[in-house]
Coordinates of N, CA and C in Angstrom, one line a residue:
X1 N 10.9 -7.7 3.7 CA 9.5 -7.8 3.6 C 9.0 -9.0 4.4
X2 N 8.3 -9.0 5.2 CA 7.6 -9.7 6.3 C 6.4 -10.2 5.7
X3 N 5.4 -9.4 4.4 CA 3.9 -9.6 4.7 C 3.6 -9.1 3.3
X4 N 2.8 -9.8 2.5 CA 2.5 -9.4 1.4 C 1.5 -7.9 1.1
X5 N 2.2 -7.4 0.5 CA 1.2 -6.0 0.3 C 0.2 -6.0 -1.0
X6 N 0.0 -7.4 -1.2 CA -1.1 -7.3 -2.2 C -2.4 -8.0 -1.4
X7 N -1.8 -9.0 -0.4 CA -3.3 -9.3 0.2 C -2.7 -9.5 2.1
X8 N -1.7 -9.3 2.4 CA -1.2 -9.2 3.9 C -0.7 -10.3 4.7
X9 N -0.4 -11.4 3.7 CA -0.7 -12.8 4.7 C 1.0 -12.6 4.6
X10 N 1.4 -13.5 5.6 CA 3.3 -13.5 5.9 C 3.3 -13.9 4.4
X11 N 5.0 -13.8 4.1 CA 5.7 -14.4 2.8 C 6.0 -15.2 3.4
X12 N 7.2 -15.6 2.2 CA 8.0 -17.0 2.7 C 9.0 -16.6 1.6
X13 N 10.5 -16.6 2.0 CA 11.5 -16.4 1.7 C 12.3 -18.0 1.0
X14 N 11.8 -17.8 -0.9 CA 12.4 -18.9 -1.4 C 12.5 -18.1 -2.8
X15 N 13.4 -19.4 -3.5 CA 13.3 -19.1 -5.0 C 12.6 -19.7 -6.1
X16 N 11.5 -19.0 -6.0 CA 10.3 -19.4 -7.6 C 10.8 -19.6 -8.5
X17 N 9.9 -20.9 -8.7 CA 10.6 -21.9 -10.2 C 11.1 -20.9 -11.3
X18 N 12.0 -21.1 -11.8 CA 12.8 -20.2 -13.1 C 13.3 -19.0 -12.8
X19 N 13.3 -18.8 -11.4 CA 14.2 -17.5 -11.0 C 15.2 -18.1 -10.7
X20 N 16.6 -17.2 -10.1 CA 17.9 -17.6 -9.9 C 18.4 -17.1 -7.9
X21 N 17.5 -16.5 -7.5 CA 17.3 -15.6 -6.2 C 16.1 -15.5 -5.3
X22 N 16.6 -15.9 -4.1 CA 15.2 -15.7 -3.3 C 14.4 -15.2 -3.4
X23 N 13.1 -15.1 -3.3 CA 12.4 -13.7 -3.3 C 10.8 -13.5 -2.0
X24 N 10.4 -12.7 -1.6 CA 9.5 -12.8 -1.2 C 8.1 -13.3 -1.7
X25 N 7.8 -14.5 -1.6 CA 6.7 -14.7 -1.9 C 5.2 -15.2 -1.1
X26 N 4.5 -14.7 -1.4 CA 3.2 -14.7 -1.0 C 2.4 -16.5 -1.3
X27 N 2.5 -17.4 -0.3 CA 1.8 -18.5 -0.2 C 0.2 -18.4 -0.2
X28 N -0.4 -17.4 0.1 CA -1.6 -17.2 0.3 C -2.5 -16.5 -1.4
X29 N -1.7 -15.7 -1.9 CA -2.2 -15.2 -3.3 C -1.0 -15.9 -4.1
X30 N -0.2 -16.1 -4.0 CA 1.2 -16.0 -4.7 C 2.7 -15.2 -5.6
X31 N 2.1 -14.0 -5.2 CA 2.6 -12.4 -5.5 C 4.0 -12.9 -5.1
X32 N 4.8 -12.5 -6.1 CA 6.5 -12.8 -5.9 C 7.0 -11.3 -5.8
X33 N 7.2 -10.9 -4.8 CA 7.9 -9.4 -4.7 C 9.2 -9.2 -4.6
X34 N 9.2 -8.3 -5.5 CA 11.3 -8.2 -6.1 C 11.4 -7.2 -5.5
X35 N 12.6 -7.2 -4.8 CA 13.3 -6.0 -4.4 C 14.4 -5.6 -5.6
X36 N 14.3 -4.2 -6.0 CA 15.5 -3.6 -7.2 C 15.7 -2.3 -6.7
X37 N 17.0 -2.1 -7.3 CA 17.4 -0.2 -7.1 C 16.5 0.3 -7.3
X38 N 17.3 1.3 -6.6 CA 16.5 2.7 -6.6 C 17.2 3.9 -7.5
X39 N 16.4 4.2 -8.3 CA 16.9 5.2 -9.2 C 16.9 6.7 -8.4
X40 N 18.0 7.2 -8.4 CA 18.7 9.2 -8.0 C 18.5 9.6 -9.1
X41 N 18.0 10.6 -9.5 CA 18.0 11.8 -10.4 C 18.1 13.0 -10.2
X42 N 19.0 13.6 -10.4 CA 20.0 15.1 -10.2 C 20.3 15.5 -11.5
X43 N 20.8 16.6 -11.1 CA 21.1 17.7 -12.1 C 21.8 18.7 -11.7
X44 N 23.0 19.1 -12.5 CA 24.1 19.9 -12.5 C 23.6 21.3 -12.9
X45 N 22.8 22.6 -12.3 CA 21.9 23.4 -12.8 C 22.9 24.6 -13.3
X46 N 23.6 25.2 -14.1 CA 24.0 26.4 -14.8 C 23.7 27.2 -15.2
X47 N 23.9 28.5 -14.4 CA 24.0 30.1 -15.1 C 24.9 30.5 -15.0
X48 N 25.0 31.5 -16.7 CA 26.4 32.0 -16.6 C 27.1 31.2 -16.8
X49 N 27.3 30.4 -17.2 CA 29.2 29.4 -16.5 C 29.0 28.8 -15.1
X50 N 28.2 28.9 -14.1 CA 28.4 28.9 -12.7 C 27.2 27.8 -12.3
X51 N 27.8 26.4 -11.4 CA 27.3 25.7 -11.0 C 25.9 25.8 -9.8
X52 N 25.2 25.7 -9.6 CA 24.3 26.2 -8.8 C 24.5 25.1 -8.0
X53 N 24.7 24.9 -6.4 CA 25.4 23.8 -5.7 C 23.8 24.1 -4.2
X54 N 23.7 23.5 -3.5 CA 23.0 23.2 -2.4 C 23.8 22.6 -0.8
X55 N 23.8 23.6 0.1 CA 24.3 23.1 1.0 C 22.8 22.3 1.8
X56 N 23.1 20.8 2.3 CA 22.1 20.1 2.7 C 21.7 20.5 4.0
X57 N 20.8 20.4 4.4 CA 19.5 21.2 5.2 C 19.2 19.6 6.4
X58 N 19.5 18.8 5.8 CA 18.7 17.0 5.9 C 20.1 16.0 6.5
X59 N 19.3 14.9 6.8 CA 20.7 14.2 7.3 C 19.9 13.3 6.0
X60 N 20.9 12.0 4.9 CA 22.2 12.5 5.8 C 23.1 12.9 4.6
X61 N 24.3 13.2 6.1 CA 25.7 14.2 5.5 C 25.0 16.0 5.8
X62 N 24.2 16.3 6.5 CA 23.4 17.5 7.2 C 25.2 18.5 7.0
X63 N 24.7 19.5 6.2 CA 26.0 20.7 5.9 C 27.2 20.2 4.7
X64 N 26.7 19.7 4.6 CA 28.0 19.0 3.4 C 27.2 19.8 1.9
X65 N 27.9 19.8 1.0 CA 26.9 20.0 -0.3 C 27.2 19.2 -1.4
X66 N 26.3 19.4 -2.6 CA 25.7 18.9 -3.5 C 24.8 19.6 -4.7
X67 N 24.8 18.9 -5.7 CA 23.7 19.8 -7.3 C 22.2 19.1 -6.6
X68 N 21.3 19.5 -6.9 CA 20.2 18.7 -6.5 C 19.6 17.4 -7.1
X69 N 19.5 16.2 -6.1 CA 19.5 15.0 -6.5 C 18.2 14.5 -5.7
X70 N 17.7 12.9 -6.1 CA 16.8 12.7 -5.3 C 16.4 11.2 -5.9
X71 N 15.4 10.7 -5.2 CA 14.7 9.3 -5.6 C 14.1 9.7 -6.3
X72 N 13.8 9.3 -7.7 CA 12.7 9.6 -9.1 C 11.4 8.6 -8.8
X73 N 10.1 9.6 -8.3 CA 9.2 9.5 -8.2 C 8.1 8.3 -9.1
X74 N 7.0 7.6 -8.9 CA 6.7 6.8 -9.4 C 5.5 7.7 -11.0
X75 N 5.6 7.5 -12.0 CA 5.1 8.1 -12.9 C 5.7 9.5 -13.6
X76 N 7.0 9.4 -13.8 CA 7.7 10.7 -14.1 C 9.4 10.0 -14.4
X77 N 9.5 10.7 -16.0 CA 10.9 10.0 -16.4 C 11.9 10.9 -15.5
X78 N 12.9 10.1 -15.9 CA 14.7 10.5 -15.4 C 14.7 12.3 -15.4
X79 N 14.8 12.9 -16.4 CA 14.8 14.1 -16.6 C 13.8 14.9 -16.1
X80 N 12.5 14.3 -15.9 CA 11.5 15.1 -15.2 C 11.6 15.2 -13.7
X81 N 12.1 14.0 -12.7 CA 12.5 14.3 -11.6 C 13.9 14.5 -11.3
X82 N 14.5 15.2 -12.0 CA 16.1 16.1 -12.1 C 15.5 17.3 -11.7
X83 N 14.5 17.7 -13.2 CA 13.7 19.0 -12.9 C 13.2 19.7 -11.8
X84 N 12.2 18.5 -11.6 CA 11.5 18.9 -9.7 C 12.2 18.2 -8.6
X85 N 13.7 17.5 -8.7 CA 14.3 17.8 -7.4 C 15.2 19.1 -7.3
X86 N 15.3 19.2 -8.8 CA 16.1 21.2 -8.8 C 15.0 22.0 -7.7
X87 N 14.2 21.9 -8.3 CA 13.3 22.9 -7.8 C 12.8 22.8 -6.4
X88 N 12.7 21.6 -5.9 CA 12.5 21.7 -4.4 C 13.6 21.9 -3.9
X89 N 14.8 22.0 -4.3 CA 15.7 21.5 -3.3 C 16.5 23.1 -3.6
X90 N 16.4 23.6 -4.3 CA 17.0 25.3 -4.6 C 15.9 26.2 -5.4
X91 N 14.5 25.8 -5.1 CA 13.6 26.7 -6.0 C 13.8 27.2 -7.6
X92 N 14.8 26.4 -7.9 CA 15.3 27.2 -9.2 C 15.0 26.5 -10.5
X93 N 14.5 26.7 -11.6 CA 14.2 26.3 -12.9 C 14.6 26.0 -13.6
X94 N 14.6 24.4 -14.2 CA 15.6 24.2 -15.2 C 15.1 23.8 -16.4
X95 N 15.9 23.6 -17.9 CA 15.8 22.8 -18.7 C 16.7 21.9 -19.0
X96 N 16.2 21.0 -19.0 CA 17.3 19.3 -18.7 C 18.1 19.6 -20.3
X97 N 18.6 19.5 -20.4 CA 19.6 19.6 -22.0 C 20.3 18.3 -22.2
X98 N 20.6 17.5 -21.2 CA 20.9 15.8 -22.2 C 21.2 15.7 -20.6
X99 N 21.8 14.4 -20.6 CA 22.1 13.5 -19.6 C 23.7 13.4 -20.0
X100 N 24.6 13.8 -18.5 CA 25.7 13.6 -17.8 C 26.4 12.2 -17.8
X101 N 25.3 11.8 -17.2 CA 26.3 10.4 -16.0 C 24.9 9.4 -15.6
X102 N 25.2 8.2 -16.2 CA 25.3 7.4 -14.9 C 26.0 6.5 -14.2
X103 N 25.8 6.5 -13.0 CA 26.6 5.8 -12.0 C 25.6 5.0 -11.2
X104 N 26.1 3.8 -11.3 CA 25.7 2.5 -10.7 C 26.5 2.6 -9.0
X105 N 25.8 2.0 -8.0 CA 26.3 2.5 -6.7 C 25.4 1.2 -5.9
X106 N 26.2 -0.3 -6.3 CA 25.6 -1.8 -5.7 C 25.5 -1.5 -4.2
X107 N 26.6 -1.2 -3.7 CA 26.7 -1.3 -1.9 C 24.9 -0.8 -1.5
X108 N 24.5 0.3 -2.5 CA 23.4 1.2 -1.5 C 22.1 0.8 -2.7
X109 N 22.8 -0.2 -3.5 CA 21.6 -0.5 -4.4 C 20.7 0.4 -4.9
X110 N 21.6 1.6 -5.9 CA 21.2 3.0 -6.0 C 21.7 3.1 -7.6
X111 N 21.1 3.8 -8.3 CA 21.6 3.5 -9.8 C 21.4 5.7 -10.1
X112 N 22.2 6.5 -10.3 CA 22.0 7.8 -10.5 C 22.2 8.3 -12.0
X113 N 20.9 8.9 -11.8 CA 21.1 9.5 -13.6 C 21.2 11.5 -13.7
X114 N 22.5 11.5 -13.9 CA 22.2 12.8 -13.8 C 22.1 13.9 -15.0
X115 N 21.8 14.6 -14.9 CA 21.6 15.2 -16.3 C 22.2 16.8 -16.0
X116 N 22.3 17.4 -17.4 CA 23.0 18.9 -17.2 C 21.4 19.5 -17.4
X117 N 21.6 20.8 -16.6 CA 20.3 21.9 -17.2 C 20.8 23.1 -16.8
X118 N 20.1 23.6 -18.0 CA 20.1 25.1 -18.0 C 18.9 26.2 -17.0
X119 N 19.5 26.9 -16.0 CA 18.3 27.5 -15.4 C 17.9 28.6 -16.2
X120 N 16.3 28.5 -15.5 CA 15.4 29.7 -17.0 C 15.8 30.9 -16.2
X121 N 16.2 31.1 -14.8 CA 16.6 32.5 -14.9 C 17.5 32.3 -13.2
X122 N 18.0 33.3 -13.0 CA 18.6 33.4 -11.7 C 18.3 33.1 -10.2
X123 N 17.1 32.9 -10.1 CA 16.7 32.8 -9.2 C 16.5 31.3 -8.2
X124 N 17.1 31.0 -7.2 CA 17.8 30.3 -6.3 C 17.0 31.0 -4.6
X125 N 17.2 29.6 -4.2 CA 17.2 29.3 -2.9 C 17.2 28.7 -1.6
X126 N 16.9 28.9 -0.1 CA 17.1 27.9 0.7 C 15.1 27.2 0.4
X127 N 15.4 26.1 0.5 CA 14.5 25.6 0.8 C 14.5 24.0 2.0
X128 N 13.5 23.6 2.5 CA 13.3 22.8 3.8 C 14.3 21.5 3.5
X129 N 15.1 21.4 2.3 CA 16.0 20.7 2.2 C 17.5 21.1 2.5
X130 N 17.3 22.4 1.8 CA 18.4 23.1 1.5 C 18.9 24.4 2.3
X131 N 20.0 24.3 3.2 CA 19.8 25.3 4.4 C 20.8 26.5 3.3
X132 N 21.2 26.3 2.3 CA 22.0 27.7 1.9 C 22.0 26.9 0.3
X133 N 21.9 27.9 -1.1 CA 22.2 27.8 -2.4 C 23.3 28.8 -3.2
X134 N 24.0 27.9 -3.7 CA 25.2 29.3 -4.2 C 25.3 28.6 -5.3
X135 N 25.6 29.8 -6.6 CA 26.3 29.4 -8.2 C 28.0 29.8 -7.5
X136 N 28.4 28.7 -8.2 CA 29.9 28.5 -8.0 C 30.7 28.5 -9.3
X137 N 31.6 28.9 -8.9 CA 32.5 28.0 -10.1 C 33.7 27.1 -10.3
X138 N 33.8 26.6 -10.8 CA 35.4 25.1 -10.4 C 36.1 25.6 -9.5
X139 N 36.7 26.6 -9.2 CA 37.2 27.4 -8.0 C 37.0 27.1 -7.2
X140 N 35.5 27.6 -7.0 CA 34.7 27.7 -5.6 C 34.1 26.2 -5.1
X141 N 34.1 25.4 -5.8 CA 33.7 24.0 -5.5 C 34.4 23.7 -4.0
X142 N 33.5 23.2 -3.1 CA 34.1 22.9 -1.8 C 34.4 21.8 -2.0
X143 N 35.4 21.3 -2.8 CA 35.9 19.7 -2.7 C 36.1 19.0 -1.9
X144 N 36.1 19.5 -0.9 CA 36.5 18.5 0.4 C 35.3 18.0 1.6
X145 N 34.3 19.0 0.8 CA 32.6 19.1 1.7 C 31.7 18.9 1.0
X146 N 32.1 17.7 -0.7 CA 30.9 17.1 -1.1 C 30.3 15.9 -0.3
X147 N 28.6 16.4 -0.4 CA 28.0 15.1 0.4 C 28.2 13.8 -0.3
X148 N 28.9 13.1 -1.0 CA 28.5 11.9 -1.5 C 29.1 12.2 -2.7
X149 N 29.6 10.6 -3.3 CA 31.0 10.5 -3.9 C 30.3 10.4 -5.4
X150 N 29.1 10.2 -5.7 CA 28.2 10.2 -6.2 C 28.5 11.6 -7.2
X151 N 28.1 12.4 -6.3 CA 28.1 13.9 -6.3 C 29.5 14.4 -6.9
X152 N 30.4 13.8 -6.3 CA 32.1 14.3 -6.6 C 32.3 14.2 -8.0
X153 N 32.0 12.6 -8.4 CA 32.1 12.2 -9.7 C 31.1 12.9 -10.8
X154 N 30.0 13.1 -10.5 CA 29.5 13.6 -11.1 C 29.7 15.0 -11.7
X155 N 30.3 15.8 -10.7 CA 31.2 17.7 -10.9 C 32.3 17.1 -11.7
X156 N 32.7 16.2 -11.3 CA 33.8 15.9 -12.4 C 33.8 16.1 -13.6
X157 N 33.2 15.3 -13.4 CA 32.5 14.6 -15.3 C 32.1 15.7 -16.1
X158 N 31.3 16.6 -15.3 CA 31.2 18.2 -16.1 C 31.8 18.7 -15.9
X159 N 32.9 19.0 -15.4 CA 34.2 19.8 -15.5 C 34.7 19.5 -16.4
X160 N 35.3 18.0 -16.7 CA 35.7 17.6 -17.8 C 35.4 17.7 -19.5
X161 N 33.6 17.2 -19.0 CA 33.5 18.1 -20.7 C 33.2 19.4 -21.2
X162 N 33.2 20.1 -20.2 CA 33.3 21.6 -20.3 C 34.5 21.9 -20.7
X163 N 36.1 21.1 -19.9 CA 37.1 21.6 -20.5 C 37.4 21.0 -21.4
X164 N 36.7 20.3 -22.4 CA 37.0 19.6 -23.7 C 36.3 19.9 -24.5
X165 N 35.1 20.3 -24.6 CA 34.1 21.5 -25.4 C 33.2 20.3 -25.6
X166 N 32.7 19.1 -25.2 CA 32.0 18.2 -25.4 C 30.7 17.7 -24.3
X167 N 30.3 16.7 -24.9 CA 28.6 16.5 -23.8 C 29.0 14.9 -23.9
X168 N 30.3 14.5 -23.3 CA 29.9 13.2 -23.4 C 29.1 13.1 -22.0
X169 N 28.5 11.4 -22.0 CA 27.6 11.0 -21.5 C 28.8 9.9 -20.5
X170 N 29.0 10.1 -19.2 CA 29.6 8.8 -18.5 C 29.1 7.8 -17.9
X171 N 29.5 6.7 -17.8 CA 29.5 5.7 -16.9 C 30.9 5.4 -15.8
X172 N 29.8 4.9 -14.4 CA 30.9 4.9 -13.7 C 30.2 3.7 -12.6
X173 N 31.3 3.0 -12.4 CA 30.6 2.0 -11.1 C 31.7 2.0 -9.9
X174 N 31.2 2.6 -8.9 CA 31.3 2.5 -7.8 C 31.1 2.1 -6.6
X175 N 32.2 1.3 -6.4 CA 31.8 -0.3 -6.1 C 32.7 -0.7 -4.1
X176 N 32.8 1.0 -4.0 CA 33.0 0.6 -2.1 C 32.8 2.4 -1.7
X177 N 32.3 1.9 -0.7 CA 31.7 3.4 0.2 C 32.9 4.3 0.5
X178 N 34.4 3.6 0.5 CA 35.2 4.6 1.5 C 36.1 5.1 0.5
X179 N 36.2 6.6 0.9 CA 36.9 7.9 0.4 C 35.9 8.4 -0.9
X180 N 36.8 9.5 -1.3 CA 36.2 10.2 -2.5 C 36.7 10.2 -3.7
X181 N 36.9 9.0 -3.7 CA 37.5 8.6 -4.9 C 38.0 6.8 -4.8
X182 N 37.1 6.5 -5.0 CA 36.7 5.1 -4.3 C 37.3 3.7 -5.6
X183 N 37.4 3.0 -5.5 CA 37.3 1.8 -6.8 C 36.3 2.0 -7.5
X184 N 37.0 2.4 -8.6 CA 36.0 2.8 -9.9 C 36.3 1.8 -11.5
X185 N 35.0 1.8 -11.9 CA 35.3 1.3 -13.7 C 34.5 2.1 -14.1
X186 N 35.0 3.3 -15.3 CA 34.4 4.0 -16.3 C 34.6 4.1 -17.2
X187 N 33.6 4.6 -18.0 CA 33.8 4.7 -19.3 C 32.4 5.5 -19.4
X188 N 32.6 6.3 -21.3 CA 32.2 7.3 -21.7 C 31.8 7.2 -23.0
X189 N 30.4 7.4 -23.3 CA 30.1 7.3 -24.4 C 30.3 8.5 -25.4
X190 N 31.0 8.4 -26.5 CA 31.5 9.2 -27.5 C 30.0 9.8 -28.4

């Protein structure tokens, strides 16, 4: 940040008394502007048994796929933008039924909350994100053509408590970009 967005005059890159971190501050009003994650919210969408997956339309990772995820919009909880990135990104309906996972993701300063939902009915498709939509099932999971490890972990984790008959909730931190299966610490709340 170059310029304060509360009144425009340059910052100045220091640390305000009783903070512990630089920050942008405004000499002219005195507006301290924090930079923080960015919250993903997705959703693992289910009919039938069968995962509703998204081949990506967008860069980046353009053809790779994924459940539908996204930046959670300003004025709308976790579960509400799961909902309407389902829906823009495969047209398809859901109801959020509890929360999956989160995964903390420092490198990209990205924090993902994803949640399971149930779709209200069959109906899927491509949309200006999403160049193809398919229900899958653990089988058909293209493992090798998930966009983002993000994403990997997260099929996991519902595979997992589907084959245990449970809704645990995971944590996971993911703490370097390279492979699909990266340096992890998790754990699971009971």
């Amino acid at each position: 940040m170059k310029f304060c967005s509360d009144c425009g005059h340059a910052v100045d890159q220091l640390i305000p008394p009783g903070d512990h971190l630089p920050r942008a501050v405004c000499p002219a009003c005195g507006t301290v502007h924090y930079r923080n994650p960015k919250v993903v919210s997705g959703c693992v969408p289910i009919w039938e048994g069968k995962v509703l997956m998204c081949r990506r339309n967008i860069e980046p990772r353009l053809g790779l796929w994924t459940f539908p995820a996204g930046f959670l919009e300003m004025d709308e909880t976790s579960a509400q933008g799961a909902a309407r990135e389902t829906l823009e990104e495969s047209q398809a309906e859901v109801d959020i039924t509890g929360l999956l996972a989160v995964i903390n993701v420092p490198y990209v300063s990205q924090i993902y909350m994803i949640y399971h939902g149930t779709m209200r009915s069959p109906h899927h498709g491509v949309t200006p994100e999403s160049s193809e939509t398919r229900l899958m099932s653990e089988e058909e999971i293209p493992w090798d053509d998930i966009a983002f490890p993000t994403i990997w972990h997260g099929l996991k984790f519902f595979f997992e408590n589907r084959t245990k008959g449970v809704q645990d909730i995971h944590t996971l931190d993911l703490m370097t970009r390279y492979g699909r299966r990266p340096e992890v610490t998790t754990g699971s709340k009971d």
